PDB file of C-alpha atoms in Angstrom:
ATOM      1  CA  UNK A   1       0.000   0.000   0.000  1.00 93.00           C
ATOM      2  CA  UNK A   2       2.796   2.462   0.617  1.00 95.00           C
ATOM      3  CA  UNK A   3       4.504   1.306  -2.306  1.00 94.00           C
ATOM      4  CA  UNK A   4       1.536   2.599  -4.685  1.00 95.00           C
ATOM      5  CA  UNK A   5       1.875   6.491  -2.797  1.00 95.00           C
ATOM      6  CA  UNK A   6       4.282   7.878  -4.931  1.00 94.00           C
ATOM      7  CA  UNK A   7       2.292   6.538  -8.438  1.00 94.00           C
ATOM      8  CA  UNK A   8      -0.510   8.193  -6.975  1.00 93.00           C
ATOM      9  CA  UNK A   9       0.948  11.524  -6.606  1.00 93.00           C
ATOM     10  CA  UNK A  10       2.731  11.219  -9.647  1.00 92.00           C
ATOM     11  CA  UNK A  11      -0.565  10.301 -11.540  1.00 89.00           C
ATOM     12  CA  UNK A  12      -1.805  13.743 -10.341  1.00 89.00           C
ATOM     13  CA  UNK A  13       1.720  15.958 -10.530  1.00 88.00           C
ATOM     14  CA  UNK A  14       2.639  14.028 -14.020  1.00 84.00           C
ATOM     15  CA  UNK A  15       5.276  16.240 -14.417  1.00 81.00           C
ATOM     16  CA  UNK A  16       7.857  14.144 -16.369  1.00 76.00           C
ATOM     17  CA  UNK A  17       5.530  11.322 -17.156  1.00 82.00           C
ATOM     18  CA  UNK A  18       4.201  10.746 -20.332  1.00 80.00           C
ATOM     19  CA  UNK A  19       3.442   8.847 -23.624  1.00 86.00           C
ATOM     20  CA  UNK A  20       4.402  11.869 -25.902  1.00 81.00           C
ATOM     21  CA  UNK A  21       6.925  11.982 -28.791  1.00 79.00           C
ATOM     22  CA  UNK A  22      10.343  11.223 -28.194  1.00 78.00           C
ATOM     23  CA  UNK A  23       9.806   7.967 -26.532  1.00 88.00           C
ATOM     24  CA  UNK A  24      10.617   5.294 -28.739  1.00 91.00           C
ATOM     25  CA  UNK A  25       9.133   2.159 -27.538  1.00 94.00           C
ATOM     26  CA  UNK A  26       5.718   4.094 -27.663  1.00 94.00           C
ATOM     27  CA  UNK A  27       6.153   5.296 -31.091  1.00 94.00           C
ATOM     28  CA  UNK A  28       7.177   1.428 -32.126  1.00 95.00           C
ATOM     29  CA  UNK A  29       3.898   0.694 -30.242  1.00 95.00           C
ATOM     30  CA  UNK A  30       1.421   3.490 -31.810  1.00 94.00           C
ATOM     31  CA  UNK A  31       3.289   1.962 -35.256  1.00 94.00           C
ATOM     32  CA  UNK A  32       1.794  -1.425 -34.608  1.00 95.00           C
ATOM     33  CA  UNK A  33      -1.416  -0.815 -33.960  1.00 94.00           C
ATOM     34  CA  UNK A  34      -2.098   1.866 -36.639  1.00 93.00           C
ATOM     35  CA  UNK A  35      -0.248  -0.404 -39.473  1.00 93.00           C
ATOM     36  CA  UNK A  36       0.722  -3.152 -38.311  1.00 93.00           C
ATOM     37  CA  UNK A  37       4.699  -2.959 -38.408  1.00 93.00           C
ATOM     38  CA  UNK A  38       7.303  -3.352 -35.904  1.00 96.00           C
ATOM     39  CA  UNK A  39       9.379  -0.151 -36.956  1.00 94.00           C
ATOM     40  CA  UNK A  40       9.777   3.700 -37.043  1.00 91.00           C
ATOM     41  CA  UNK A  41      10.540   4.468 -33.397  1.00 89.00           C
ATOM     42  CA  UNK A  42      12.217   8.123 -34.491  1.00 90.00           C
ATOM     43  CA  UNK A  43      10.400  11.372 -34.891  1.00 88.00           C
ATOM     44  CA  UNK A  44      12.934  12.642 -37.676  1.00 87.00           C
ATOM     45  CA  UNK A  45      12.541  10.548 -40.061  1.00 90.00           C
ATOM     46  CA  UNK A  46      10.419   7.096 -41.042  1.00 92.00           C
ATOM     47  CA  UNK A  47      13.034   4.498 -40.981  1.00 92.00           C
ATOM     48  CA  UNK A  48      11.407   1.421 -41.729  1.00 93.00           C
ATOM     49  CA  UNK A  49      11.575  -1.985 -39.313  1.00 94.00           C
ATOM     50  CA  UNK A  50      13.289  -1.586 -35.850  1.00 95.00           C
ATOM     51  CA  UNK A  51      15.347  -3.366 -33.996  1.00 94.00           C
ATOM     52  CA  UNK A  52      16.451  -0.567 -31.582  1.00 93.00           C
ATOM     53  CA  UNK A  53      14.421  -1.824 -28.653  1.00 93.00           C
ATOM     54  CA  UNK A  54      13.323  -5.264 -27.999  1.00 94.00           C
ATOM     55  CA  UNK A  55       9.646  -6.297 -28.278  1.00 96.00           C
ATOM     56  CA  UNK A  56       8.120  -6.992 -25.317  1.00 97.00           C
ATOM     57  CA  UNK A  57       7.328  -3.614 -23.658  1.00 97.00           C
ATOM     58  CA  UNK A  58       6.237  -1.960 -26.875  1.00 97.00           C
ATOM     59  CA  UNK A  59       4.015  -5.251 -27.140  1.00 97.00           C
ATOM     60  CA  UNK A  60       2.594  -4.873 -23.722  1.00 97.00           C
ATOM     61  CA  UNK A  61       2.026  -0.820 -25.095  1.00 97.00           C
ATOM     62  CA  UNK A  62       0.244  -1.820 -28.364  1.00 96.00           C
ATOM     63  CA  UNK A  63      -1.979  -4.070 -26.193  1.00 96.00           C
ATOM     64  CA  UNK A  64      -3.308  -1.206 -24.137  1.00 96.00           C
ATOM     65  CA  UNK A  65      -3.714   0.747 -27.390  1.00 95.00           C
ATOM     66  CA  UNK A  66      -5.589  -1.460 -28.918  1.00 94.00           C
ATOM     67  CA  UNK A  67      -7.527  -2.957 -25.930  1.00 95.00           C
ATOM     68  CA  UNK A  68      -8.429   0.925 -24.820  1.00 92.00           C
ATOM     69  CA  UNK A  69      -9.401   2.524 -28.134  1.00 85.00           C
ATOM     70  CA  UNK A  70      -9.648   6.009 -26.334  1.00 91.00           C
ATOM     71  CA  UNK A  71      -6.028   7.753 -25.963  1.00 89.00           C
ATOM     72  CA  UNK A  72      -6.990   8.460 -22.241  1.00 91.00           C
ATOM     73  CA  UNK A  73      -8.343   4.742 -21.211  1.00 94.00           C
ATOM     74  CA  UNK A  74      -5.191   3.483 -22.770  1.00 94.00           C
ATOM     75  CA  UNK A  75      -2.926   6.156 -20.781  1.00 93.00           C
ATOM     76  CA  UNK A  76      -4.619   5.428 -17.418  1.00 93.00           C
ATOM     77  CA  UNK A  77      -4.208   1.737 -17.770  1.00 95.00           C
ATOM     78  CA  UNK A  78      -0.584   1.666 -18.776  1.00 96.00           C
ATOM     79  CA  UNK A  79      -0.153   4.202 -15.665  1.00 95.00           C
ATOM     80  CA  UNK A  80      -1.822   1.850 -13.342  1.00 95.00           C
ATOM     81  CA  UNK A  81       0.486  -1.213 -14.516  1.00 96.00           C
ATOM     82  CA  UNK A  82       3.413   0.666 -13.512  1.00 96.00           C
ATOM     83  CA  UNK A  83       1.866   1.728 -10.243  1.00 96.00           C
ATOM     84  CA  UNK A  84       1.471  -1.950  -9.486  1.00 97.00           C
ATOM     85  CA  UNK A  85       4.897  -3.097 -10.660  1.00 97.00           C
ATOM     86  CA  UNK A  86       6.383  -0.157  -8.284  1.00 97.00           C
ATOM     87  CA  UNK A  87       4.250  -1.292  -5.000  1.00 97.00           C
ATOM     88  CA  UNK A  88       5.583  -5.165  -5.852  1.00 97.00           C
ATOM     89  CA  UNK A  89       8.978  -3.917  -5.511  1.00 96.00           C
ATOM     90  CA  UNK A  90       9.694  -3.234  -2.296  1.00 97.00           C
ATOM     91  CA  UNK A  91       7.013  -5.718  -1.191  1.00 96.00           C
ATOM     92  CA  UNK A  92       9.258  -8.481  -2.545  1.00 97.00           C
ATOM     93  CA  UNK A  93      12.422  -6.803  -1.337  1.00 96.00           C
ATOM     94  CA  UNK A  94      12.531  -8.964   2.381  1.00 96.00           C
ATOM     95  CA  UNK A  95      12.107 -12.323   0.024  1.00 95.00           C
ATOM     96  CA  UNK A  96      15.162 -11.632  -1.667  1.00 94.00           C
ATOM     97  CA  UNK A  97      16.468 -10.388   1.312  1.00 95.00           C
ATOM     98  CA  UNK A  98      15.818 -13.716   3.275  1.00 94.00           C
ATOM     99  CA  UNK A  99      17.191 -15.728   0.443  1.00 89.00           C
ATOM    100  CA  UNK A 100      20.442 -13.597   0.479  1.00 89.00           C
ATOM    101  CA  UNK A 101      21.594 -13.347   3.937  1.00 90.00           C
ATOM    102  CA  UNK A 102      18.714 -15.105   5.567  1.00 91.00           C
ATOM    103  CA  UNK A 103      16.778 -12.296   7.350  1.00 95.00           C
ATOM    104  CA  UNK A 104      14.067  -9.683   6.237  1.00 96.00           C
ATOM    105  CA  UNK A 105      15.786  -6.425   7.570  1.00 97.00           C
ATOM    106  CA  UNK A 106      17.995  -5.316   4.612  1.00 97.00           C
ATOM    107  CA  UNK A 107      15.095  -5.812   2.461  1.00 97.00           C
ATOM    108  CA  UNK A 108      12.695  -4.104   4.571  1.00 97.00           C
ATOM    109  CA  UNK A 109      15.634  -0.890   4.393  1.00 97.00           C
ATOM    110  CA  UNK A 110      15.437  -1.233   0.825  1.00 96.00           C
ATOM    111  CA  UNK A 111      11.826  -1.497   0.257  1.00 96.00           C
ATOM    112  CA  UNK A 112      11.495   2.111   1.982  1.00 96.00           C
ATOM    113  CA  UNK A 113      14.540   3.684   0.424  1.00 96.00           C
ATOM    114  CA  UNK A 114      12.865   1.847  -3.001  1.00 95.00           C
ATOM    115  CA  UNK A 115       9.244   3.778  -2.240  1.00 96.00           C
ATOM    116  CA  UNK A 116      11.498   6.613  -1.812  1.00 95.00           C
ATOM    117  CA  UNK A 117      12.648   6.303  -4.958  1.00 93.00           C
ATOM    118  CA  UNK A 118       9.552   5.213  -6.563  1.00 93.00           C
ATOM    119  CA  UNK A 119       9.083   6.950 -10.335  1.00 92.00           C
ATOM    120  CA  UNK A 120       6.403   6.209 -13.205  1.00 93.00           C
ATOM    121  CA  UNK A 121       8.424   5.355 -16.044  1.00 93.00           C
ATOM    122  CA  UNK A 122       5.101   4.220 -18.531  1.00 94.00           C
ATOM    123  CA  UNK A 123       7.451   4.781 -21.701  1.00 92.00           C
ATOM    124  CA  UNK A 124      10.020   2.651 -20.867  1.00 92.00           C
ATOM    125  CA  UNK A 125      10.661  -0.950 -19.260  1.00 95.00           C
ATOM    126  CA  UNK A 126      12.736  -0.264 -16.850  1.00 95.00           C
ATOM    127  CA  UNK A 127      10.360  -0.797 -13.583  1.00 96.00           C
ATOM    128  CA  UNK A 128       9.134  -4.219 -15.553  1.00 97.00           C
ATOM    129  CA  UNK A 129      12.817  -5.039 -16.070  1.00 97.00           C
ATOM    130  CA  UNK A 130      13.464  -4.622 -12.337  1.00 96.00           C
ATOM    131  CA  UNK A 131      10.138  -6.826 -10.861  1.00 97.00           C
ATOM    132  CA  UNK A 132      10.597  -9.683 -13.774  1.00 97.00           C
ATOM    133  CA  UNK A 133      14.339 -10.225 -12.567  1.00 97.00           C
ATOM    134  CA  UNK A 134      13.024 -10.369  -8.605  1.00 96.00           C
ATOM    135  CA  UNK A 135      10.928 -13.021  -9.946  1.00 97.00           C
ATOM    136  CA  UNK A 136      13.103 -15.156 -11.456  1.00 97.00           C
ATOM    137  CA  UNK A 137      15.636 -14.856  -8.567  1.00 94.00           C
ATOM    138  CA  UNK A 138      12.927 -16.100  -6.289  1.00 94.00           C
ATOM    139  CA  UNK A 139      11.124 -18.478  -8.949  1.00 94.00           C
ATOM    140  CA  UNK A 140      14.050 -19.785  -9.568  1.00 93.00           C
ATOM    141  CA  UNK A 141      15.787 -20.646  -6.070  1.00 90.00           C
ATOM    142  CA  UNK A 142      12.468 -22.162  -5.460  1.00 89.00           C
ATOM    143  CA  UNK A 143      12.366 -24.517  -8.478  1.00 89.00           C
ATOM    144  CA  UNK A 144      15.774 -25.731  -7.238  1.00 87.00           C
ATOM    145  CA  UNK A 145      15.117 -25.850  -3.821  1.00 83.00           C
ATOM    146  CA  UNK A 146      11.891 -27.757  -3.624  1.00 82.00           C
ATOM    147  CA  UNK A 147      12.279 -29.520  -7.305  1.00 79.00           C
ATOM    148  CA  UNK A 148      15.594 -30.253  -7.598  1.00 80.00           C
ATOM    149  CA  UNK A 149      17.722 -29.658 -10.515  1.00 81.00           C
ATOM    150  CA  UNK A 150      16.695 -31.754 -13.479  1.00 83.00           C
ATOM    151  CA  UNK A 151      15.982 -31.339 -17.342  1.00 88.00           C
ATOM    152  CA  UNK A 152      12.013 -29.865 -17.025  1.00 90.00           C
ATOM    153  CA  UNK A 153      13.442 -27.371 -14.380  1.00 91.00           C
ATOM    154  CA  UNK A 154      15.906 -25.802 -16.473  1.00 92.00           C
ATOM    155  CA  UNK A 155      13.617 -25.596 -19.654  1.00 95.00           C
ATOM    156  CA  UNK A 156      11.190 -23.717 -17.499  1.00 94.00           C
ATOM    157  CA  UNK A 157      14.096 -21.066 -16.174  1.00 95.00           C
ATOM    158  CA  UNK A 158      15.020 -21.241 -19.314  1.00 96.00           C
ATOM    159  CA  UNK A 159      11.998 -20.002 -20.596  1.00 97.00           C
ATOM    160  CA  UNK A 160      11.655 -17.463 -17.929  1.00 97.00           C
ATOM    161  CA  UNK A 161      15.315 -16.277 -18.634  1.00 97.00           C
ATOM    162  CA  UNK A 162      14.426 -15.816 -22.498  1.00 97.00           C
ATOM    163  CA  UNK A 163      11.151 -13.718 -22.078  1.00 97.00           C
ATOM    164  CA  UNK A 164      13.091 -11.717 -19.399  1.00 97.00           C
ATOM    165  CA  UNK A 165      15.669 -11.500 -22.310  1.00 97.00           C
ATOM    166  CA  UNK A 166      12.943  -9.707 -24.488  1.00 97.00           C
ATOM    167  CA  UNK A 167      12.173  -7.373 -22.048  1.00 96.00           C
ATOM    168  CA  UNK A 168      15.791  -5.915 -21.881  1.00 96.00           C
ATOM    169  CA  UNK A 169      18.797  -7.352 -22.204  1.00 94.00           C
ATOM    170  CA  UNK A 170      20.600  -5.652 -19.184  1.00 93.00           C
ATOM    171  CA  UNK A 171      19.258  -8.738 -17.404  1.00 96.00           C
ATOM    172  CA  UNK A 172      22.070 -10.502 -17.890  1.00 96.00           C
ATOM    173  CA  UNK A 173      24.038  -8.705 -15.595  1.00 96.00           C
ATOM    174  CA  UNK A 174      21.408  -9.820 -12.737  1.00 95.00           C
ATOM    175  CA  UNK A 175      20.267 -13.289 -14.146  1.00 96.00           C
ATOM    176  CA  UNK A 176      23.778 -15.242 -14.657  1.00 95.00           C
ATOM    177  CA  UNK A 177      25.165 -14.584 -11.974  1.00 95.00           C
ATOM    178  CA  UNK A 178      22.125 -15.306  -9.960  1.00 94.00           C
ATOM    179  CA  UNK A 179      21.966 -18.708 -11.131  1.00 93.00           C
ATOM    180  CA  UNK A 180      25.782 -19.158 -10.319  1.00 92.00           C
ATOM    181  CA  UNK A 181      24.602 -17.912  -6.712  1.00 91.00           C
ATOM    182  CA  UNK A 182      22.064 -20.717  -6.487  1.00 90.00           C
ATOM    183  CA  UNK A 183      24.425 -23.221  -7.731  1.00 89.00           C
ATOM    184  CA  UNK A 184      26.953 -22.200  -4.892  1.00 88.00           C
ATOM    185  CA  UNK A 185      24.062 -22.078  -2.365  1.00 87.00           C
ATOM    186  CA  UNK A 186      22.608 -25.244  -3.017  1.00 84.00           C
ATOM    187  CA  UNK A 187      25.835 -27.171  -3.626  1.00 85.00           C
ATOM    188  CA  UNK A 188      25.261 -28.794  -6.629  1.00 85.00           C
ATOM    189  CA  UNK A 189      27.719 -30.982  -8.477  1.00 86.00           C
ATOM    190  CA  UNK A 190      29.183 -29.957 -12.202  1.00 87.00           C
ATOM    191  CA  UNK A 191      27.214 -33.054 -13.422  1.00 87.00           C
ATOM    192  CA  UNK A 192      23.815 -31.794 -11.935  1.00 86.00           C
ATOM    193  CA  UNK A 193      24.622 -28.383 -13.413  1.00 88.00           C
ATOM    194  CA  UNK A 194      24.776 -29.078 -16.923  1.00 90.00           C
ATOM    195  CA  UNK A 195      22.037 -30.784 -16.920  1.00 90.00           C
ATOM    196  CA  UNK A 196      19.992 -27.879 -15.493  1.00 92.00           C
ATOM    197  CA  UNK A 197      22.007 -25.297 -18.209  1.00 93.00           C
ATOM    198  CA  UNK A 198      21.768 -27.182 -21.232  1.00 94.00           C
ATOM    199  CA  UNK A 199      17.814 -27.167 -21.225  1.00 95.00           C
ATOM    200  CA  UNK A 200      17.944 -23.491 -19.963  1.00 95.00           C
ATOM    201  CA  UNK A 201      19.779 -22.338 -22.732  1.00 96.00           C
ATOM    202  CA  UNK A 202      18.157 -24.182 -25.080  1.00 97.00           C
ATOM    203  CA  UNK A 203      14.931 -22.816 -23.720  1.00 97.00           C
ATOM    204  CA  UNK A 204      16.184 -19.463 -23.537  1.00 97.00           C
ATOM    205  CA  UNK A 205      17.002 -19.625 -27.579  1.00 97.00           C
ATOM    206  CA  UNK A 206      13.922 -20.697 -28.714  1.00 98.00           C
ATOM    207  CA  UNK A 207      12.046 -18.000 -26.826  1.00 97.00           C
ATOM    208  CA  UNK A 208      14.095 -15.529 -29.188  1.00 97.00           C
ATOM    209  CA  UNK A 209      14.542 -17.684 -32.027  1.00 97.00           C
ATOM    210  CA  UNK A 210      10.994 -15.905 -33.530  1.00 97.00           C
ATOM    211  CA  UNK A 211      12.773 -12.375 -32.649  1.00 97.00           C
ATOM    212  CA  UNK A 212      15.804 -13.003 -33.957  1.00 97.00           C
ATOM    213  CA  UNK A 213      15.155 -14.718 -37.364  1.00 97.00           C
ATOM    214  CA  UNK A 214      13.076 -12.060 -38.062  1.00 97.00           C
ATOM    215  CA  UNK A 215      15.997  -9.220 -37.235  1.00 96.00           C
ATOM    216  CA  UNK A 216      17.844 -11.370 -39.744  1.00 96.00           C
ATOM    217  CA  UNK A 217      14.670 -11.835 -42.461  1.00 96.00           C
ATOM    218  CA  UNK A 218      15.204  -7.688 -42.733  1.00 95.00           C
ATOM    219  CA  UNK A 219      18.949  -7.377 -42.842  1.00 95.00           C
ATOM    220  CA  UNK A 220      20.595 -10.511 -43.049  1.00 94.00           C
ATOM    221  CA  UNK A 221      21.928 -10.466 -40.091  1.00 92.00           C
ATOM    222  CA  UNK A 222      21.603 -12.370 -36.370  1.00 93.00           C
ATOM    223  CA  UNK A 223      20.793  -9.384 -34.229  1.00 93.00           C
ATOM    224  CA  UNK A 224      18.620  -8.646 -30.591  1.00 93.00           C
ATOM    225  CA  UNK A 225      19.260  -5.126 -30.507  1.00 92.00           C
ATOM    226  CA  UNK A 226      20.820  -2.530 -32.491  1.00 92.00           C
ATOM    227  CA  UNK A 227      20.755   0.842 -30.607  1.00 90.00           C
ATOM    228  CA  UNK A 228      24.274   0.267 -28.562  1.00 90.00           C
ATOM    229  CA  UNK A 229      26.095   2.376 -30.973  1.00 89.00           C
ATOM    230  CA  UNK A 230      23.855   4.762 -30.918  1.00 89.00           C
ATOM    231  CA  UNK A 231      23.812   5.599 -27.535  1.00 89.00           C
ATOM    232  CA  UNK A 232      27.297   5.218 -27.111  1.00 92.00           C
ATOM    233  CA  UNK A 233      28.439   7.964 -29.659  1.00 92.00           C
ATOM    234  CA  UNK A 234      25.645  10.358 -28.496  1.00 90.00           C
ATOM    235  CA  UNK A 235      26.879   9.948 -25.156  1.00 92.00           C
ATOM    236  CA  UNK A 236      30.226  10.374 -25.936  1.00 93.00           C
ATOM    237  CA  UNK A 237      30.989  13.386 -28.510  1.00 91.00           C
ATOM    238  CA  UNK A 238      31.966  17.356 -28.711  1.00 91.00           C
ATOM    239  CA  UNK A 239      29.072  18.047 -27.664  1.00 92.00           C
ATOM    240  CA  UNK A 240      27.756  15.506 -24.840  1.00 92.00           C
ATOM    241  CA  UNK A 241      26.440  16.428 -21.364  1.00 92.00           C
ATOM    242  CA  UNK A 242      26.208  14.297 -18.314  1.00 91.00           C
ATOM    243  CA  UNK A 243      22.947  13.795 -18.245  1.00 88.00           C
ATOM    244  CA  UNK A 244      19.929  12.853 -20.495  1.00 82.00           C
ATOM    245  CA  UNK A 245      18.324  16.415 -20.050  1.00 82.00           C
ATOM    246  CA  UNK A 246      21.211  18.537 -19.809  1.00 87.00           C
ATOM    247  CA  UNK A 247      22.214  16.291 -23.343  1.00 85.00           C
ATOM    248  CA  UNK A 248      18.276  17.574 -24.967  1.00 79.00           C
ATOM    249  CA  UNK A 249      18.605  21.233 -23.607  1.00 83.00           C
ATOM    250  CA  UNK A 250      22.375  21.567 -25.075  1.00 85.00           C
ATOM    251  CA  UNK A 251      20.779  20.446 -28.611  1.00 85.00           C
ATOM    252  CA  UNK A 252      23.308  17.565 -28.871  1.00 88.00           C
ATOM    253  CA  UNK A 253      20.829  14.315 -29.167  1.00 82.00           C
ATOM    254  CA  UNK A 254      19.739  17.301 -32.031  1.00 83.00           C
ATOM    255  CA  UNK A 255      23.302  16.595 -33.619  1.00 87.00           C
ATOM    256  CA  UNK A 256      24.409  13.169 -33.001  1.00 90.00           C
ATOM    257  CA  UNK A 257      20.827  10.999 -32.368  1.00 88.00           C
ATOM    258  CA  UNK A 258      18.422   9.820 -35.000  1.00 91.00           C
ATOM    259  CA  UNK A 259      15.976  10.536 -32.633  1.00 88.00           C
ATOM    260  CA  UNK A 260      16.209  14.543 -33.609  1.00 87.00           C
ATOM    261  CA  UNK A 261      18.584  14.386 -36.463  1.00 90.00           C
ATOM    262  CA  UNK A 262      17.113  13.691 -39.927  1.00 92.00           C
ATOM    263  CA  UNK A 263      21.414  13.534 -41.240  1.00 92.00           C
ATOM    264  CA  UNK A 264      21.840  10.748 -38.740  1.00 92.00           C
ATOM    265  CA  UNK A 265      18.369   8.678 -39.430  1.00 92.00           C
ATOM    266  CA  UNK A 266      19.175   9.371 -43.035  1.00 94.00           C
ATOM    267  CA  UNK A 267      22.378   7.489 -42.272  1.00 93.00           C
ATOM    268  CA  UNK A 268      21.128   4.859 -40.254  1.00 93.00           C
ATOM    269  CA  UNK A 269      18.367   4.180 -43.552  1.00 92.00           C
ATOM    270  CA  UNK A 270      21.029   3.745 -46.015  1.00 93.00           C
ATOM    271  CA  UNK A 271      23.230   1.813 -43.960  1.00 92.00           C
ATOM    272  CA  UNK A 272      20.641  -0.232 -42.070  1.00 92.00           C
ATOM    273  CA  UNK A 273      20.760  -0.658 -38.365  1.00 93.00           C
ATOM    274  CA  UNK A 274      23.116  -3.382 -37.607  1.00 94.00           C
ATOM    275  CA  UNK A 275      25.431  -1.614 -39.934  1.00 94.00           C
ATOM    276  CA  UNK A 276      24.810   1.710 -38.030  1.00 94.00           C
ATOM    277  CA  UNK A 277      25.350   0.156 -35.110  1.00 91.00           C
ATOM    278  CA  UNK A 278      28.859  -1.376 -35.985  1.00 92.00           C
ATOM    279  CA  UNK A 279      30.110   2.224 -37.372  1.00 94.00           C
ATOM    280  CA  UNK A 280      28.863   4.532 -34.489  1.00 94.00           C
ATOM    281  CA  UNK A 281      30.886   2.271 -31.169  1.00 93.00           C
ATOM    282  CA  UNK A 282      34.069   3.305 -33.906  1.00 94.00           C
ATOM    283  CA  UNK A 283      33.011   6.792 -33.489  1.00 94.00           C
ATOM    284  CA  UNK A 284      33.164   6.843 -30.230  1.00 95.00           C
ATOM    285  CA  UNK A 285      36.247   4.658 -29.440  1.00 95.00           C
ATOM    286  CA  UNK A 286      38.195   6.937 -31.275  1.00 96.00           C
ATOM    287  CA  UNK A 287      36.154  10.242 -29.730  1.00 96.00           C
ATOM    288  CA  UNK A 288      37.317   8.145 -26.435  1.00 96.00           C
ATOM    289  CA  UNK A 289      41.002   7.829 -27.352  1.00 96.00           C
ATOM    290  CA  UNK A 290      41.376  11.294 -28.158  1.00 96.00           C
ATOM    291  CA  UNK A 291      39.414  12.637 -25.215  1.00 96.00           C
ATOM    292  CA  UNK A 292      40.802  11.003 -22.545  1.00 96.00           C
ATOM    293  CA  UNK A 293      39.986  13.353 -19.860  1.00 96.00           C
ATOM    294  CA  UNK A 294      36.702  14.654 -21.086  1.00 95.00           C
ATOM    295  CA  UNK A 295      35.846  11.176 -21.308  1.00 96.00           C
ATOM    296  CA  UNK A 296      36.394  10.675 -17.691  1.00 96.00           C
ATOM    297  CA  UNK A 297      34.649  13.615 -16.601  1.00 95.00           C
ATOM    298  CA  UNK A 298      31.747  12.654 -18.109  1.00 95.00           C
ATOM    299  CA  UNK A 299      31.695   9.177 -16.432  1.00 95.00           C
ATOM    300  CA  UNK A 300      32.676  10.477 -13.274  1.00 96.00           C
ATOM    301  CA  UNK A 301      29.766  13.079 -13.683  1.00 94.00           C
ATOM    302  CA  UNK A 302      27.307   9.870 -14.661  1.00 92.00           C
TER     303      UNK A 302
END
């Protein structure tokens, strides 16, 4: 109950919160349901198929959209989801807590400093990414603990792992070495533990083998995401700022993001994304090199 507080004063101060232009898993998500295509998440310029952001939030999106035909049913509902998703967090906190270090008490300290911190994000998947990997930390200690470790158990993490895996691939930096966590909790031999992670990853391919194959029906290539390169040069150029607003104020997503910059999504057209995304990291490896110190004062800053 605390944990929906903040979504309800945010609902009424929405400063911030939105569904606008700009956002590009909500443009990808408008796209669908108005003509059926998975593509054009940039206000500059109609690029064709995407595979800047992965499907599953901009899924969950066009659902609303489509399920609430009025603009303002759709927004409400999508605003309500992530009010829910936000009061699960810290509720779930003392689980993870107990399954960490045994005892409730750091969990309860970070459920309140989480409330604290509590912020609508309805155009991006960020809060979803969060409460799907607190799942499948606790899903899947349980399925080892109580189940053992056997071929149907890792299929089913497996599956969980891959869908997670649509959502946003940052998982990974949660999800592995969670599982290596429950290995070294529960003690289980080598043996035992390829025959849990052989059926995961299967599992966890299939789930993206539809996403993938059609990345590579379009370009020809085996992709999940393209917009790395993107971000990284934008972030890192003459003209970058610490932060994501100080970065729109300055005019420099204006210069170096497809987002605002019809030279750049002209670019990215001609090239196609995976190709875009190969050249841009170069950009900004070599801004990197030869801005050493700027370089550092921007992370630092981050």
């Amino acid at each position: 109950m605390a944990g929906l507080a903040p979504g309800i004063y945010q609902l009424y101060h929405p400063a911030g919160v939105g569904l606008g232009p700009g956002r590009e898993m909500v443009a990808i998500a408008r796209n669908l349901v108005q003509e059926g295509s998975y593509g054009d998440s940039f206000r500059s310029l109609k690029t064709g198929p995407t595979a800047m952001n992965p499907p599953l939030y901009p899924l969950f999106l066009a659902l609303c959209f489509g399920v609430f035909r009025n603009p303002i049913a759709a927004t409400i509902a999508i605003l309500a989801a992530n009010m829910i998703v936000n009061a699960l967090i810290p509720a779930l906190l003392p689980r993870i807590s107990v399954l960490l270090w045994g005892r409730a008490a750091p969990g309860i300290a970070g459920g309140v400093l989480s409330i604290l911190a509590s912020q609508l994000i309805p155009d991006w998947d960020a809060d979803y990414t969060q409460l799907g990997l607190m799942l499948f930390c606790l899903a899947t200690m349980l399925l080892i603990k109580n189940y053992r470790y056997g071929i149907w158990q890792g299929a089913v993490a497996g599956a969980a792992f891959g869908t997670l895996f649509l959502l946003s691939q940052v998982i990974l930096l949660v999800a592995l070495p969670w599982i290596g966590f429950v290995f070294l909790v529960q003690r289980i031999r080598p043996r035992d533990m390829l025959r849990f992670l052989i059926p995961l990853m299967v599992a966890a391919v299939l789930v993206n083998l539809p996403w993938v194959l059609r990345n590579y029906r379009i370009w020809g290539e085996f992709t999940t995401r393209t917009n790395f390169g993107m971000v990284l040069y934008s972030s890192n150029s003459d003209c970058a700022k610490p932060s994501v607003y100080e970065q729109l104020d300055s005019g420099c997503s204006e210069a170096t993001n497809p987002e605002m910059s019809v030279p750049e999504a002209t670019l990215l057209k001609s090239m196609g994304e995976p190709a875009y995304g190969r050249l841009k990291p170069q950009e900004a490896e070599a801004w990197i090199r030869s801005h050493p110190r700027r370089f550092l004062e921007l992370t630092l800053a981050r």
